[in-house]
Coordinates of C-alpha atoms in Angstrom, one line a residue:
M1 CA 129.6 -3.6 113.2
K2 CA 128.4 -6.3 115.5
A3 CA 125.3 -4.2 116.3
D4 CA 124.6 -3.9 112.5
K5 CA 125.0 -7.6 112.0
N6 CA 122.6 -8.3 114.9
L7 CA 120.1 -5.8 113.4
W8 CA 120.0 -7.6 110.1
I9 CA 119.7 -11.0 111.8
L10 CA 116.7 -9.6 113.7
V11 CA 115.3 -8.3 110.5
F12 CA 115.5 -11.8 109.0
I13 CA 113.9 -13.3 112.1
C14 CA 111.1 -10.7 112.0
V15 CA 110.4 -11.4 108.3
I16 CA 110.1 -15.2 108.7
N17 CA 108.1 -14.8 111.9
S18 CA 105.5 -12.3 110.5
M19 CA 105.5 -14.3 107.2
G20 CA 104.5 -17.4 109.2
F21 CA 101.6 -15.5 110.8
G22 CA 100.6 -13.9 107.4
I23 CA 100.5 -17.3 105.8
I24 CA 97.7 -18.7 107.9
V25 CA 95.5 -15.5 108.1
P26 CA 93.6 -16.1 104.8
L27 CA 93.2 -19.8 105.5
L28 CA 91.8 -19.7 109.0
Y29 CA 88.2 -19.6 108.0
D30 CA 88.2 -22.2 105.3
Y31 CA 90.4 -24.6 107.3
G32 CA 88.3 -24.2 110.5
K33 CA 85.0 -24.9 108.7
K34 CA 85.4 -28.6 109.0
F35 CA 85.6 -28.2 112.8
G36 CA 82.5 -26.1 113.0
L37 CA 84.1 -22.6 112.7
N38 CA 81.5 -20.0 111.6
E39 CA 81.3 -16.2 111.1
Q40 CA 81.0 -15.6 114.9
T41 CA 83.6 -18.0 116.2
I42 CA 86.3 -16.8 113.6
G43 CA 86.3 -13.4 115.4
I44 CA 86.6 -15.1 118.8
L45 CA 89.4 -17.3 117.5
T46 CA 91.3 -14.3 116.1
A47 CA 90.7 -12.4 119.4
S48 CA 92.0 -15.3 121.5
F49 CA 95.5 -14.8 120.1
S50 CA 95.5 -11.0 120.9
V51 CA 94.0 -11.5 124.4
A52 CA 96.7 -14.1 125.3
Q53 CA 99.4 -11.8 123.8
F54 CA 98.0 -8.9 125.9
F55 CA 98.8 -10.6 129.1
A56 CA 101.9 -12.6 128.1
T57 CA 104.0 -10.0 126.2
P58 CA 104.9 -7.6 129.0
L59 CA 105.8 -10.6 131.2
L60 CA 108.1 -12.0 128.5
G61 CA 109.6 -8.6 128.0
S62 CA 110.3 -8.2 131.7
L63 CA 111.9 -11.6 131.9
S64 CA 114.1 -10.6 129.0
D65 CA 115.3 -7.7 131.1
K66 CA 116.5 -10.1 133.7
C67 CA 117.3 -13.3 131.8
G68 CA 118.6 -11.9 128.6
R69 CA 117.0 -11.3 125.2
K70 CA 118.2 -14.3 123.3
P71 CA 116.6 -17.1 125.3
L72 CA 113.2 -15.4 125.4
L73 CA 113.3 -14.7 121.7
A74 CA 114.2 -18.3 121.0
I75 CA 111.4 -19.6 123.3
S76 CA 108.9 -17.3 121.7
L77 CA 109.7 -18.6 118.2
A78 CA 109.7 -22.2 119.4
G79 CA 106.3 -21.6 120.8
T80 CA 105.1 -20.2 117.5
C81 CA 106.5 -23.3 115.8
L82 CA 104.6 -25.6 118.1
S83 CA 101.4 -23.7 117.8
F84 CA 101.4 -24.1 114.0
L85 CA 102.0 -27.8 114.3
V86 CA 99.1 -28.1 116.7
F87 CA 97.0 -26.2 114.2
A88 CA 98.1 -28.6 111.4
F89 CA 97.2 -31.7 113.5
A90 CA 94.0 -30.3 114.9
Q91 CA 91.1 -32.7 115.2
N92 CA 88.5 -30.3 116.7
L93 CA 87.8 -26.6 117.3
L94 CA 89.3 -26.8 120.8
M95 CA 92.7 -27.6 119.4
L96 CA 92.5 -24.6 117.1
F97 CA 91.8 -22.3 120.0
A98 CA 94.7 -24.0 122.0
A99 CA 97.0 -23.4 119.1
R100 CA 96.2 -19.7 118.8
I101 CA 96.3 -19.1 122.5
L102 CA 99.7 -20.9 122.7
D103 CA 101.0 -18.6 119.9
G104 CA 99.7 -15.6 121.7
I105 CA 101.3 -16.6 125.0
T106 CA 104.7 -17.1 123.4
G107 CA 104.2 -14.2 121.1
G108 CA 106.6 -11.9 122.9
N109 CA 109.1 -11.9 120.0
I110 CA 108.0 -8.4 118.9
S111 CA 108.8 -6.7 122.2
V112 CA 111.9 -8.7 122.7
A113 CA 113.2 -7.9 119.2
Q114 CA 112.4 -4.2 119.8
A115 CA 114.2 -4.3 123.2
M116 CA 117.3 -5.8 121.5
V117 CA 117.3 -3.0 118.9
S118 CA 116.9 -0.4 121.7
D119 CA 119.8 -2.0 123.7
S120 CA 122.2 -1.4 120.8
S121 CA 120.8 2.0 119.7
T122 CA 121.4 5.7 120.5
N123 CA 118.7 8.3 120.7
E124 CA 119.7 9.5 117.3
D125 CA 119.5 6.3 115.4
R126 CA 116.8 4.5 117.4
A127 CA 113.9 5.6 115.2
K128 CA 115.8 4.6 112.1
K129 CA 116.4 1.0 113.5
F130 CA 112.8 0.7 114.7
G131 CA 111.7 1.7 111.2
I132 CA 113.8 -1.1 109.6
L133 CA 112.4 -3.6 112.1
S134 CA 108.8 -2.4 111.3
S135 CA 109.6 -2.8 107.6
A136 CA 110.7 -6.4 108.2
F137 CA 107.4 -7.2 109.9
G138 CA 105.4 -5.4 107.2
F139 CA 107.2 -7.2 104.5
G140 CA 106.4 -10.6 106.1
F141 CA 102.8 -9.7 106.4
V142 CA 102.6 -8.6 102.8
I143 CA 104.1 -11.8 101.2
G144 CA 102.7 -14.2 103.8
P145 CA 99.1 -14.3 102.6
A146 CA 100.1 -14.8 98.9
L147 CA 102.5 -17.6 99.9
G148 CA 99.8 -19.2 102.0
G149 CA 97.4 -19.2 99.1
L150 CA 100.0 -20.8 96.8
L151 CA 101.0 -23.5 99.3
S152 CA 97.3 -24.4 100.0
K153 CA 97.1 -25.8 96.5
F154 CA 99.2 -28.7 97.8
G155 CA 96.9 -29.3 100.7
M156 CA 95.3 -27.2 103.5
Q157 CA 97.8 -28.4 106.1
V158 CA 100.9 -27.6 104.0
P159 CA 101.0 -23.8 104.8
F160 CA 100.9 -24.6 108.5
Y161 CA 103.8 -27.0 108.2
F162 CA 105.8 -24.4 106.3
A163 CA 105.0 -21.7 108.9
A164 CA 106.2 -24.1 111.6
G165 CA 109.4 -24.7 109.7
I166 CA 110.3 -21.1 109.2
A167 CA 109.5 -20.3 112.9
F168 CA 111.8 -23.2 113.9
A169 CA 114.5 -21.7 111.6
G170 CA 114.0 -18.4 113.4
A171 CA 114.5 -20.1 116.8
L172 CA 117.7 -21.7 115.6
L173 CA 119.0 -18.4 114.4
S174 CA 118.2 -16.8 117.7
T175 CA 120.0 -19.5 119.6
F176 CA 123.1 -20.0 117.5
V177 CA 123.7 -16.8 115.5
L178 CA 122.2 -13.8 117.3
K179 CA 124.4 -12.0 119.8
E180 CA 123.0 -11.2 123.2
T181 CA 122.5 -7.4 123.9
K182 CA 121.3 -7.3 127.4
E183 CA 124.2 -9.2 129.0
R184 CA 126.8 -6.8 127.5
E185 CA 124.8 -3.7 128.7
A186 CA 124.4 -5.1 132.2
R187 CA 128.2 -5.7 132.4
N188 CA 128.8 -2.1 131.5
K189 CA 126.3 -0.8 134.0
N190 CA 127.8 -2.9 136.8
L191 CA 131.4 -1.8 136.1
E192 CA 131.1 1.5 137.9
P193 CA 129.6 0.2 141.1
R194 CA 132.3 -2.5 141.3
R195 CA 135.0 0.1 140.9
E196 CA 133.4 2.2 143.7
N197 CA 133.2 -0.8 146.0
S198 CA 136.9 -1.7 145.3
E199 CA 138.1 1.8 146.0
S200 CA 136.0 1.9 149.2
R201 CA 137.6 -1.3 150.3
V202 CA 141.1 -0.1 149.7
Q203 CA 140.5 3.2 151.5
N204 CA 138.9 1.4 154.5
Q205 CA 141.9 -1.0 154.7
E206 CA 144.4 1.9 154.7
S207 CA 142.5 3.9 157.4
G208 CA 142.0 0.8 159.6
K209 CA 138.6 2.1 160.6
K210 CA 136.2 -0.5 159.2
S211 CA 135.0 -3.8 160.4
S212 CA 133.9 -6.5 157.9
D213 CA 130.3 -6.0 158.9
N214 CA 130.4 -2.3 158.0
L215 CA 132.0 -3.0 154.7
Q216 CA 129.3 -5.5 153.8
L217 CA 126.6 -3.0 154.8
T218 CA 128.2 -0.3 152.6
N219 CA 128.5 -2.6 149.6
D220 CA 124.9 -3.8 150.1
S221 CA 123.7 -0.2 150.2
R222 CA 125.5 0.7 147.0
L223 CA 124.2 -2.4 145.2
H224 CA 120.7 -1.5 146.3
H225 CA 121.0 1.9 144.6
S226 CA 122.9 0.6 141.6
P227 CA 121.4 1.4 138.2
S228 CA 121.5 -2.3 137.4
T229 CA 118.7 -3.1 139.8
T230 CA 116.0 -5.0 138.0
H231 CA 112.3 -4.5 138.3
N232 CA 109.9 -7.4 138.9
F233 CA 106.9 -7.3 136.5
T234 CA 103.4 -7.5 137.9
F235 CA 100.2 -7.0 135.9
A236 CA 99.9 -3.7 137.8
S237 CA 102.6 -2.5 135.3
L238 CA 99.9 -2.4 132.7
I239 CA 98.3 0.4 134.7
T240 CA 101.5 2.1 136.1
A241 CA 103.0 2.4 132.6
I242 CA 100.0 4.4 131.5
K243 CA 100.6 6.8 134.4
M244 CA 104.1 7.6 133.3
P245 CA 104.3 11.2 131.9
V246 CA 105.5 10.7 128.4
I247 CA 105.5 6.9 128.0
G248 CA 101.9 6.6 129.2
I249 CA 100.6 9.0 126.6
A250 CA 102.7 7.3 123.9
V251 CA 101.4 3.9 124.8
F252 CA 97.7 5.1 124.9
T253 CA 98.1 6.9 121.6
G254 CA 99.5 3.7 120.0
F255 CA 96.5 1.8 121.4
I256 CA 94.0 4.3 119.9
L257 CA 95.8 4.4 116.5
T258 CA 96.1 0.6 116.4
M259 CA 92.4 0.3 117.1
A260 CA 91.7 2.8 114.2
Q261 CA 93.8 0.6 111.8
F262 CA 92.0 -2.6 112.6
V263 CA 88.6 -0.9 112.3
M264 CA 89.7 0.2 108.9
I265 CA 90.9 -3.3 107.9
I266 CA 87.4 -4.7 108.6
G267 CA 85.9 -1.8 106.6
F268 CA 88.3 -2.5 103.8
Q269 CA 87.4 -6.2 103.5
T270 CA 83.6 -5.5 103.6
F271 CA 83.8 -2.5 101.3
S272 CA 85.9 -4.4 98.7
V273 CA 83.5 -7.3 98.5
D274 CA 80.1 -5.7 99.0
V275 CA 80.5 -2.3 97.4
L276 CA 83.4 -2.6 94.9
K277 CA 82.5 -6.3 94.0
I278 CA 86.1 -7.2 93.3
N279 CA 87.3 -10.8 93.5
P280 CA 89.6 -12.3 96.2
T281 CA 92.7 -12.1 94.0
H282 CA 92.2 -8.3 93.5
V283 CA 91.4 -7.9 97.2
G284 CA 94.7 -9.6 98.0
L285 CA 96.6 -7.4 95.6
L286 CA 94.9 -4.3 97.0
Y287 CA 95.8 -5.3 100.6
A288 CA 99.4 -6.1 99.5
G289 CA 99.7 -2.6 98.0
F290 CA 98.5 -1.1 101.2
G291 CA 101.2 -3.0 103.1
V292 CA 103.9 -2.0 100.6
T293 CA 103.1 1.7 101.1
G294 CA 103.8 1.4 104.9
I295 CA 107.1 -0.4 104.2
I296 CA 108.2 2.4 101.8
M297 CA 107.5 5.1 104.4
Q298 CA 109.4 3.1 107.1
L299 CA 112.4 2.9 104.9
L300 CA 112.3 6.7 104.6
V301 CA 112.4 7.2 108.4
P302 CA 116.2 8.0 108.4
F303 CA 115.7 10.8 105.8
I304 CA 112.7 12.2 107.7
T305 CA 114.3 12.2 111.2
K306 CA 117.3 13.9 109.7
H307 CA 115.2 16.9 108.7
I308 CA 112.7 16.8 111.6
T309 CA 114.3 15.8 114.8
S310 CA 111.2 15.8 117.0
K311 CA 109.5 12.3 116.9
S312 CA 106.3 13.7 118.3
L313 CA 106.1 16.3 115.6
I314 CA 106.5 13.7 112.9
L315 CA 103.8 11.6 114.6
L316 CA 101.5 14.7 114.7
L317 CA 101.9 15.5 111.1
S318 CA 101.6 12.0 109.8
T319 CA 98.5 11.4 112.0
A320 CA 96.9 14.6 110.5
V321 CA 97.4 13.2 107.0
C322 CA 95.9 9.8 108.0
L323 CA 92.9 11.6 109.4
V324 CA 92.2 13.4 106.2
A325 CA 92.7 10.2 104.1
M326 CA 90.3 8.2 106.3
V327 CA 87.6 10.8 106.2
L328 CA 87.8 10.9 102.4
T329 CA 87.7 7.1 102.3
G330 CA 84.3 7.2 104.0
F331 CA 82.9 9.3 101.1
T332 CA 84.3 7.1 98.2
N333 CA 82.3 4.6 96.1
M334 CA 84.7 3.8 93.4
L335 CA 87.9 1.7 93.2
I336 CA 90.5 4.4 92.2
P337 CA 89.6 7.0 94.8
F338 CA 89.2 4.3 97.4
A339 CA 92.7 2.8 96.6
G340 CA 94.2 6.3 96.5
C341 CA 92.9 7.2 99.9
L342 CA 93.9 3.9 101.3
F343 CA 97.4 4.1 100.0
I344 CA 97.9 7.6 101.4
Y345 CA 96.7 6.3 104.8
G346 CA 99.0 3.3 104.6
L347 CA 102.0 5.5 103.6
F348 CA 101.8 7.9 106.6
N349 CA 100.5 5.3 109.0
G350 CA 103.9 3.6 108.5
L351 CA 105.5 6.3 110.6
R352 CA 103.3 5.5 113.7
G353 CA 105.2 2.4 115.0
P354 CA 108.8 3.7 114.6
M355 CA 108.0 7.1 116.1
L356 CA 106.1 5.8 119.1
N357 CA 108.6 3.0 119.8
A358 CA 111.5 5.6 119.7
I359 CA 109.6 8.0 122.0
I360 CA 108.9 5.2 124.5
A361 CA 112.5 3.8 124.4
N362 CA 114.1 7.3 124.7
H363 CA 112.1 8.1 127.8
N364 CA 112.5 4.7 129.5
D365 CA 114.9 3.3 132.1
D366 CA 117.4 1.1 130.2
E367 CA 116.7 -1.7 132.8
R368 CA 113.0 -1.8 131.8
Q369 CA 113.1 -1.7 128.0
G370 CA 111.8 -5.2 127.5
E371 CA 109.0 -4.7 130.1
I372 CA 107.7 -1.3 128.9
L373 CA 108.0 -2.2 125.2
G374 CA 106.1 -5.4 126.1
V375 CA 103.4 -3.3 127.8
N376 CA 103.2 -1.2 124.7
Q377 CA 102.7 -4.3 122.6
S378 CA 100.0 -5.5 125.0
Y379 CA 97.9 -2.4 124.4
A380 CA 98.5 -2.8 120.7
S381 CA 97.1 -6.4 121.0
L382 CA 94.1 -5.0 122.9
G383 CA 93.5 -2.5 120.1
Q384 CA 93.7 -5.4 117.6
T385 CA 91.0 -7.2 119.6
I386 CA 88.6 -4.3 120.2
G387 CA 88.9 -2.7 116.8
P388 CA 87.4 -5.5 114.7
V389 CA 84.6 -6.0 117.3
L390 CA 83.5 -2.4 117.1
A391 CA 83.9 -2.4 113.3
G392 CA 81.6 -5.4 113.1
L393 CA 78.9 -3.6 115.1
M394 CA 79.3 -0.5 112.9
T395 CA 78.7 -2.5 109.7
M396 CA 75.1 -2.8 110.9
V397 CA 74.8 0.9 110.3
S398 CA 76.7 1.0 107.0
V399 CA 80.0 0.1 105.5
H400 CA 80.9 3.8 105.1
A401 CA 80.3 4.3 108.9
V402 CA 83.2 2.0 109.6
F403 CA 85.7 4.4 108.0
F404 CA 84.2 7.3 109.9
L405 CA 84.6 5.3 113.1
S406 CA 88.3 4.8 112.2
A407 CA 88.6 8.5 111.5
F408 CA 87.2 9.3 114.9
F409 CA 89.9 7.2 116.6
I410 CA 92.6 8.8 114.4
L411 CA 91.2 12.2 115.5
T412 CA 91.5 11.1 119.1
G413 CA 95.1 10.0 118.5
F414 CA 95.9 13.3 116.7
L415 CA 94.7 15.3 119.7
L416 CA 96.7 13.1 122.0
T417 CA 99.9 13.9 120.1
F418 CA 99.6 17.5 121.1
R419 CA 99.6 16.4 124.8
L420 CA 102.5 14.1 124.0
R421 CA 104.6 17.0 122.6
A422 CA 103.8 19.1 125.6
K423 CA 104.8 16.4 128.1
E424 CA 108.0 15.8 126.1
K425 CA 109.0 19.4 126.3
Q426 CA 108.1 19.6 130.0
N427 CA 110.1 16.4 130.7
A428 CA 113.1 17.8 128.8
R429 CA 113.4 20.9 131.1

């Protein structure tokens, strides 16, 4: 029951956090114009957040393995709150960059929240809980832009104050309401080694054979090999994680598919304005519809995993559907077919996060959940950075070419899922 209560608190925290980020996305360009922001620097400003997150997220995840999840989650949300306030009080372009970089550095809340869910989950219900968490993020991203547009009518700075306020509320919830998950797990893991040491001490006392030095040496040896031993994160983990048999392929697959999604998003924005000629309100509604389809699929994760137990098989099938939808999108020129293909892609793309996160968590050492999930999020951030840059270059060829580029990355991810399934089967033997 406590685990369920924790899950729903995390869901609420994820909603208000992603909603805070979604609020400022449609306002960045207009707000930054008065500081000299243009078409080129908006991309760099957006990328600065992802680059900072790429390096900071696995470090925060690793710290949460050693220091506990609660404090790191609270610090991350407090950093987000501060970054929005800096944005609101910005006097120049440099302050805007400082705000986005600060938010990226403290943006480890995604991996820490995922680690908390993993701590209190079993292999059977982990994908279901990751699906619920992904739905929470998706819901915040859907309603955030609309809320930001509404609040901007009261002043361009108002949405940033509101975003800071809800991030601060999340930090308070993390500090005073959320229950720590890592501490409890660590106690359980340490219980058995303590028992063994106690039994060893009693036996040695009865036999009269030991000296105090030998007892200490025995205990130190056992503690060295205890499963509670923690790992110190270094940036080499970004490379070593990729080399891990199952986890490495899952992380790289997630990176490729994230890049495909962000290539598609640039194509969506350009195609909607330049080809379909629809107004910003309709663009927002279309994007919201895309987000809702992903949420719907994530809520269906328990039903799907009940009938198909293999996470990699679900990923393979959903990626195949996404590939077909994206190829067809590249051939469309009208609103209805475009929206239909986009919604099918959004629906099945909603399975990507829960399946990959479950595969990574199921094949990971419990003592490194925060670190490895942080590495996974780092590569996702890298995909979010590279995807828009490549899409921008591809628009020089044609808008339709952007969707074909996205399809190419989806095809690469689709082929990687075959290798992922093979490695999973090999690892299970």
